[in-house]
mmCIF file of C-alpha atoms in Angstrom:
data_model
loop_
_atom_site.group_PDB
_atom_site.id
_atom_site.type_symbol
_atom_site.label_atom_id
_atom_site.label_comp_id
_atom_site.label_asym_id
_atom_site.label_seq_id
_atom_site.Cartn_x
_atom_site.Cartn_y
_atom_site.Cartn_z
ATOM 1 C CA MET I 1 85.320 65.806 135.757
ATOM 2 C CA ASN I 2 87.870 63.019 136.037
ATOM 3 C CA TYR I 3 88.863 63.532 132.391
ATOM 4 C CA ILE I 4 89.776 67.178 133.074
ATOM 5 C CA GLN I 5 91.904 66.225 136.077
ATOM 6 C CA ASP I 6 93.682 63.496 134.105
ATOM 7 C CA TYR I 7 94.594 65.857 131.270
ATOM 8 C CA LEU I 8 94.933 69.146 133.157
ATOM 9 C CA TYR I 9 98.584 69.558 132.136
ATOM 10 C CA GLN I 10 97.800 69.049 128.442
ATOM 11 C CA ILE I 11 94.813 71.432 128.577
ATOM 12 C CA ILE I 12 96.836 74.177 130.256
ATOM 13 C CA ALA I 13 99.816 73.654 127.921
ATOM 14 C CA THR I 14 97.496 73.748 124.893
ATOM 15 C CA ALA I 15 95.878 76.988 126.086
ATOM 16 C CA ILE I 16 99.288 78.579 126.700
ATOM 17 C CA THR I 17 100.503 77.400 123.279
ATOM 18 C CA LEU I 18 97.473 78.898 121.548
ATOM 19 C CA VAL I 19 97.924 82.229 123.336
ATOM 20 C CA VAL I 20 101.643 82.328 122.495
ATOM 21 C CA PHE I 21 101.107 81.513 118.812
ATOM 22 C CA ILE I 22 98.231 83.998 118.470
ATOM 23 C CA ALA I 23 100.428 86.695 120.034
ATOM 24 C CA LEU I 24 103.331 85.676 117.777
ATOM 25 C CA ARG I 25 101.094 85.853 114.703
ATOM 26 C CA TYR I 26 99.840 89.301 115.715
ATOM 27 C CA LEU I 27 103.383 90.554 116.381
ATOM 28 C CA VAL I 28 104.803 89.216 113.114
ATOM 29 C CA ASN I 29 101.870 90.567 111.091
ATOM 30 C CA SER I 30 102.236 94.021 112.635
ATOM 31 C CA ILE I 31 105.980 94.020 111.852
ATOM 32 C CA ILE I 32 105.249 93.036 108.240
ATOM 33 C CA ASN I 33 102.596 95.775 107.984
ATOM 34 C CA LYS I 34 105.030 98.395 109.304
ATOM 35 C CA PHE I 35 107.763 97.199 106.942
ATOM 36 C CA GLY I 36 105.336 97.213 104.001
ATOM 37 C CA LYS I 37 104.149 100.752 104.759
ATOM 38 C CA LYS I 38 107.670 102.041 105.322
ATOM 39 C CA ALA I 39 108.856 100.539 102.039
ATOM 40 C CA GLU I 40 105.637 101.738 100.338
ATOM 41 C CA PHE I 41 104.663 98.298 99.080
ATOM 42 C CA VAL I 42 101.275 97.555 97.601
ATOM 43 C CA GLU I 43 98.921 96.077 100.186
ATOM 44 C CA SER I 44 98.454 92.889 98.135
ATOM 45 C CA ARG I 45 102.188 92.126 98.382
ATOM 46 C CA THR I 46 102.168 92.625 102.135
ATOM 47 C CA HIS I 47 99.067 90.449 102.441
ATOM 48 C CA LEU I 48 100.748 87.659 100.458
ATOM 49 C CA VAL I 49 103.799 87.556 102.723
ATOM 50 C CA LYS I 50 101.579 87.619 105.819
ATOM 51 C CA LYS I 51 99.634 84.658 104.433
ATOM 52 C CA TYR I 52 102.815 82.599 103.881
ATOM 53 C CA ILE I 53 104.077 83.352 107.375
ATOM 54 C CA ASP I 54 100.649 82.566 108.872
ATOM 55 C CA TYR I 55 100.763 79.108 107.286
ATOM 56 C CA PHE I 56 104.186 78.529 108.817
ATOM 57 C CA ILE I 57 102.999 79.682 112.265
ATOM 58 C CA TYR I 58 99.884 77.467 112.042
ATOM 59 C CA ALA I 59 102.029 74.457 111.142
ATOM 60 C CA LEU I 60 104.310 75.096 114.126
ATOM 61 C CA ALA I 61 101.311 75.489 116.444
ATOM 62 C CA ILE I 62 99.780 72.224 115.254
ATOM 63 C CA LEU I 63 103.077 70.360 115.698
ATOM 64 C CA THR I 64 103.464 71.818 119.193
ATOM 65 C CA ILE I 65 99.923 70.857 120.229
ATOM 66 C CA VAL I 66 100.286 67.360 118.797
ATOM 67 C CA SER I 67 103.466 66.870 120.795
ATOM 68 C CA ILE I 68 101.783 68.179 123.975
ATOM 69 C CA TRP I 69 99.037 65.585 123.692
ATOM 70 C CA GLY I 70 101.479 62.702 123.747
ATOM 71 C CA ILE I 71 102.307 61.690 120.237
ATOM 72 C CA LYS I 72 105.661 59.990 120.477
ATOM 73 C CA THR I 73 108.509 61.985 118.980
ATOM 74 C CA GLU I 74 109.498 59.145 116.651
ATOM 75 C CA GLN I 75 105.949 58.867 115.297
ATOM 76 C CA LEU I 76 105.688 62.621 114.903
ATOM 77 C CA PHE I 77 108.983 62.839 113.005
ATOM 78 C CA LEU I 78 107.991 59.915 110.787
ATOM 79 C CA PHE I 79 104.670 61.613 110.006
ATOM 80 C CA VAL I 80 106.269 65.014 109.341
ATOM 81 C CA THR I 81 109.035 63.601 107.148
ATOM 82 C CA SER I 82 106.489 61.594 105.166
ATOM 83 C CA ILE I 83 104.378 64.700 104.580
ATOM 84 C CA LEU I 84 107.438 66.784 103.672
ATOM 85 C CA THR I 85 108.579 64.088 101.240
ATOM 86 C CA VAL I 86 105.229 64.116 99.458
ATOM 87 C CA ILE I 87 105.220 67.921 99.399
ATOM 88 C CA GLY I 88 108.836 67.965 98.176
ATOM 89 C CA VAL I 89 108.032 65.633 95.293
ATOM 90 C CA ALA I 90 104.987 67.730 94.394
ATOM 91 C CA PHE I 91 107.029 70.952 94.512
ATOM 92 C CA PHE I 92 109.822 69.405 92.481
ATOM 93 C CA ALA I 93 107.261 68.525 89.838
ATOM 94 C CA GLN I 94 106.151 72.158 89.907
ATOM 95 C CA TRP I 95 109.573 73.780 90.346
ATOM 96 C CA SER I 96 108.730 76.775 88.161
ATOM 97 C CA ILE I 97 105.790 77.708 90.369
ATOM 98 C CA LEU I 98 107.921 77.356 93.476
ATOM 99 C CA SER I 99 110.776 79.359 91.955
ATOM 100 C CA ASN I 100 108.384 82.160 90.988
ATOM 101 C CA ILE I 101 106.916 82.295 94.505
ATOM 102 C CA THR I 102 110.406 82.315 96.019
ATOM 103 C CA ALA I 103 111.528 85.013 93.580
ATOM 104 C CA GLY I 104 108.426 87.069 94.449
ATOM 105 C CA ILE I 105 109.328 86.915 98.146
ATOM 106 C CA ILE I 106 112.962 87.845 97.406
ATOM 107 C CA VAL I 107 111.852 90.792 95.259
ATOM 108 C CA PHE I 108 109.438 91.831 98.021
ATOM 109 C CA PHE I 109 112.073 91.923 100.759
ATOM 110 C CA SER I 110 115.067 93.145 98.757
ATOM 111 C CA SER I 111 112.970 95.681 96.794
ATOM 112 C CA PRO I 112 115.501 96.360 94.025
ATOM 113 C CA PHE I 113 112.733 98.169 92.138
ATOM 114 C CA ARG I 114 109.244 99.381 92.904
ATOM 115 C CA ILE I 115 105.902 99.755 91.250
ATOM 116 C CA GLY I 116 106.082 102.845 89.063
ATOM 117 C CA ASP I 117 109.771 102.409 88.150
ATOM 118 C CA THR I 118 110.721 102.143 84.496
ATOM 119 C CA ILE I 119 113.159 99.281 83.962
ATOM 120 C CA LYS I 120 115.182 97.885 81.088
ATOM 121 C CA ILE I 121 115.652 94.109 81.028
ATOM 122 C CA LEU I 122 119.014 93.253 79.482
ATOM 123 C CA ASP I 123 118.222 90.313 77.250
ATOM 124 C CA LYS I 124 120.027 90.008 73.914
ATOM 125 C CA ASP I 125 117.147 88.136 72.255
ATOM 126 C CA TYR I 126 114.236 90.182 73.586
ATOM 127 C CA PRO I 127 115.195 93.400 75.389
ATOM 128 C CA ILE I 128 112.320 95.078 77.199
ATOM 129 C CA GLU I 129 111.939 98.610 78.516
ATOM 130 C CA ALA I 130 108.718 99.087 80.438
ATOM 131 C CA LYS I 131 107.108 100.549 83.536
ATOM 132 C CA ILE I 132 106.310 98.245 86.462
ATOM 133 C CA ILE I 133 102.544 98.242 87.026
ATOM 134 C CA ASP I 134 102.274 95.524 89.688
ATOM 135 C CA ILE I 135 104.344 92.822 91.363
ATOM 136 C CA LYS I 136 102.350 89.661 92.098
ATOM 137 C CA SER I 137 103.414 86.424 93.767
ATOM 138 C CA PHE I 138 104.072 84.619 90.457
ATOM 139 C CA TYR I 139 104.750 87.403 87.966
ATOM 140 C CA THR I 140 105.433 91.095 87.487
ATOM 141 C CA LEU I 141 103.175 93.122 85.225
ATOM 142 C CA LEU I 142 104.931 95.621 82.945
ATOM 143 C CA LYS I 143 103.612 98.217 80.480
ATOM 144 C CA THR I 144 105.655 99.430 77.516
ATOM 145 C CA THR I 145 105.541 102.943 76.045
ATOM 146 C CA GLU I 146 103.492 101.472 73.168
ATOM 147 C CA GLY I 147 100.837 100.383 75.681
ATOM 148 C CA GLU I 148 101.611 96.653 75.584
ATOM 149 C CA GLN I 149 101.214 94.807 78.861
ATOM 150 C CA ILE I 150 103.825 92.166 79.566
ATOM 151 C CA SER I 151 103.542 89.509 82.234
ATOM 152 C CA LEU I 152 107.047 88.465 83.251
ATOM 153 C CA PRO I 153 107.697 85.544 85.635
ATOM 154 C CA ASN I 154 109.398 86.721 88.830
ATOM 155 C CA ASN I 155 112.252 84.238 88.536
ATOM 156 C CA LEU I 156 113.330 85.914 85.282
ATOM 157 C CA LEU I 157 113.655 89.230 87.119
ATOM 158 C CA LEU I 158 116.301 87.627 89.318
ATOM 159 C CA GLN I 159 118.049 85.864 86.424
ATOM 160 C CA LYS I 160 118.290 88.753 83.974
ATOM 161 C CA GLY I 161 120.210 91.967 84.319
ATOM 162 C CA ILE I 162 117.931 94.909 85.027
ATOM 163 C CA VAL I 163 118.616 98.612 84.724
ATOM 164 C CA ILE I 164 116.318 101.038 86.519
ATOM 165 C CA VAL I 165 115.835 103.749 83.904
ATOM 166 C CA SER I 166 113.756 106.055 86.075
ATOM 167 C CA GLU I 167 112.513 105.694 89.600
ATOM 168 C CA LYS I 168 109.122 106.787 90.767
ATOM 169 C CA LYS I 169 109.580 110.232 92.283
ATOM 170 C CA TYR I 170 108.255 110.768 95.764
ATOM 171 C CA ALA I 171 107.099 114.181 96.915
ATOM 172 C CA VAL I 172 108.639 115.428 100.118
ATOM 173 C CA LYS I 173 106.529 117.804 102.163
ATOM 174 C CA ILE I 174 108.416 120.387 104.151
ATOM 175 C CA LYS I 175 106.630 121.819 107.142
ATOM 176 C CA PRO I 176 106.881 125.607 107.475
#
């Protein structure tokens, strides 16, 4: 019983923090779901973005709780910067993976083209005209008129010029 009285502030602050971050996670996920439905994105793309944001929210919650329980700010910053340095070196070693993930997120939010659109990639060495089948976190899957499936890294979609040849047509229902 004495332990609870000694740490009552930390227990209450931790409970409030957990409630706030759970509510924040729910709010952000519902906004992403609404945006994904409005923009008619594939559910897997929406799920991927929600997963990335969930990781960020979890990291913030853990840092907040650690600071509530009395870790000194200097020690916390030293720990966080050490972890970020290791992660930064690992990501630098895998820059192409990171650039493809980043490009996938940019394509998701800017939505210059959609699944079902036929695009022409302006590349003098290897021009491609194909229909977009799916947009994943690392690559976009295309299908040519000859039936070939092409897996194109997302970062190339941002680096190359792209012409949307035909957009997927959406039916509009008119109520009588």
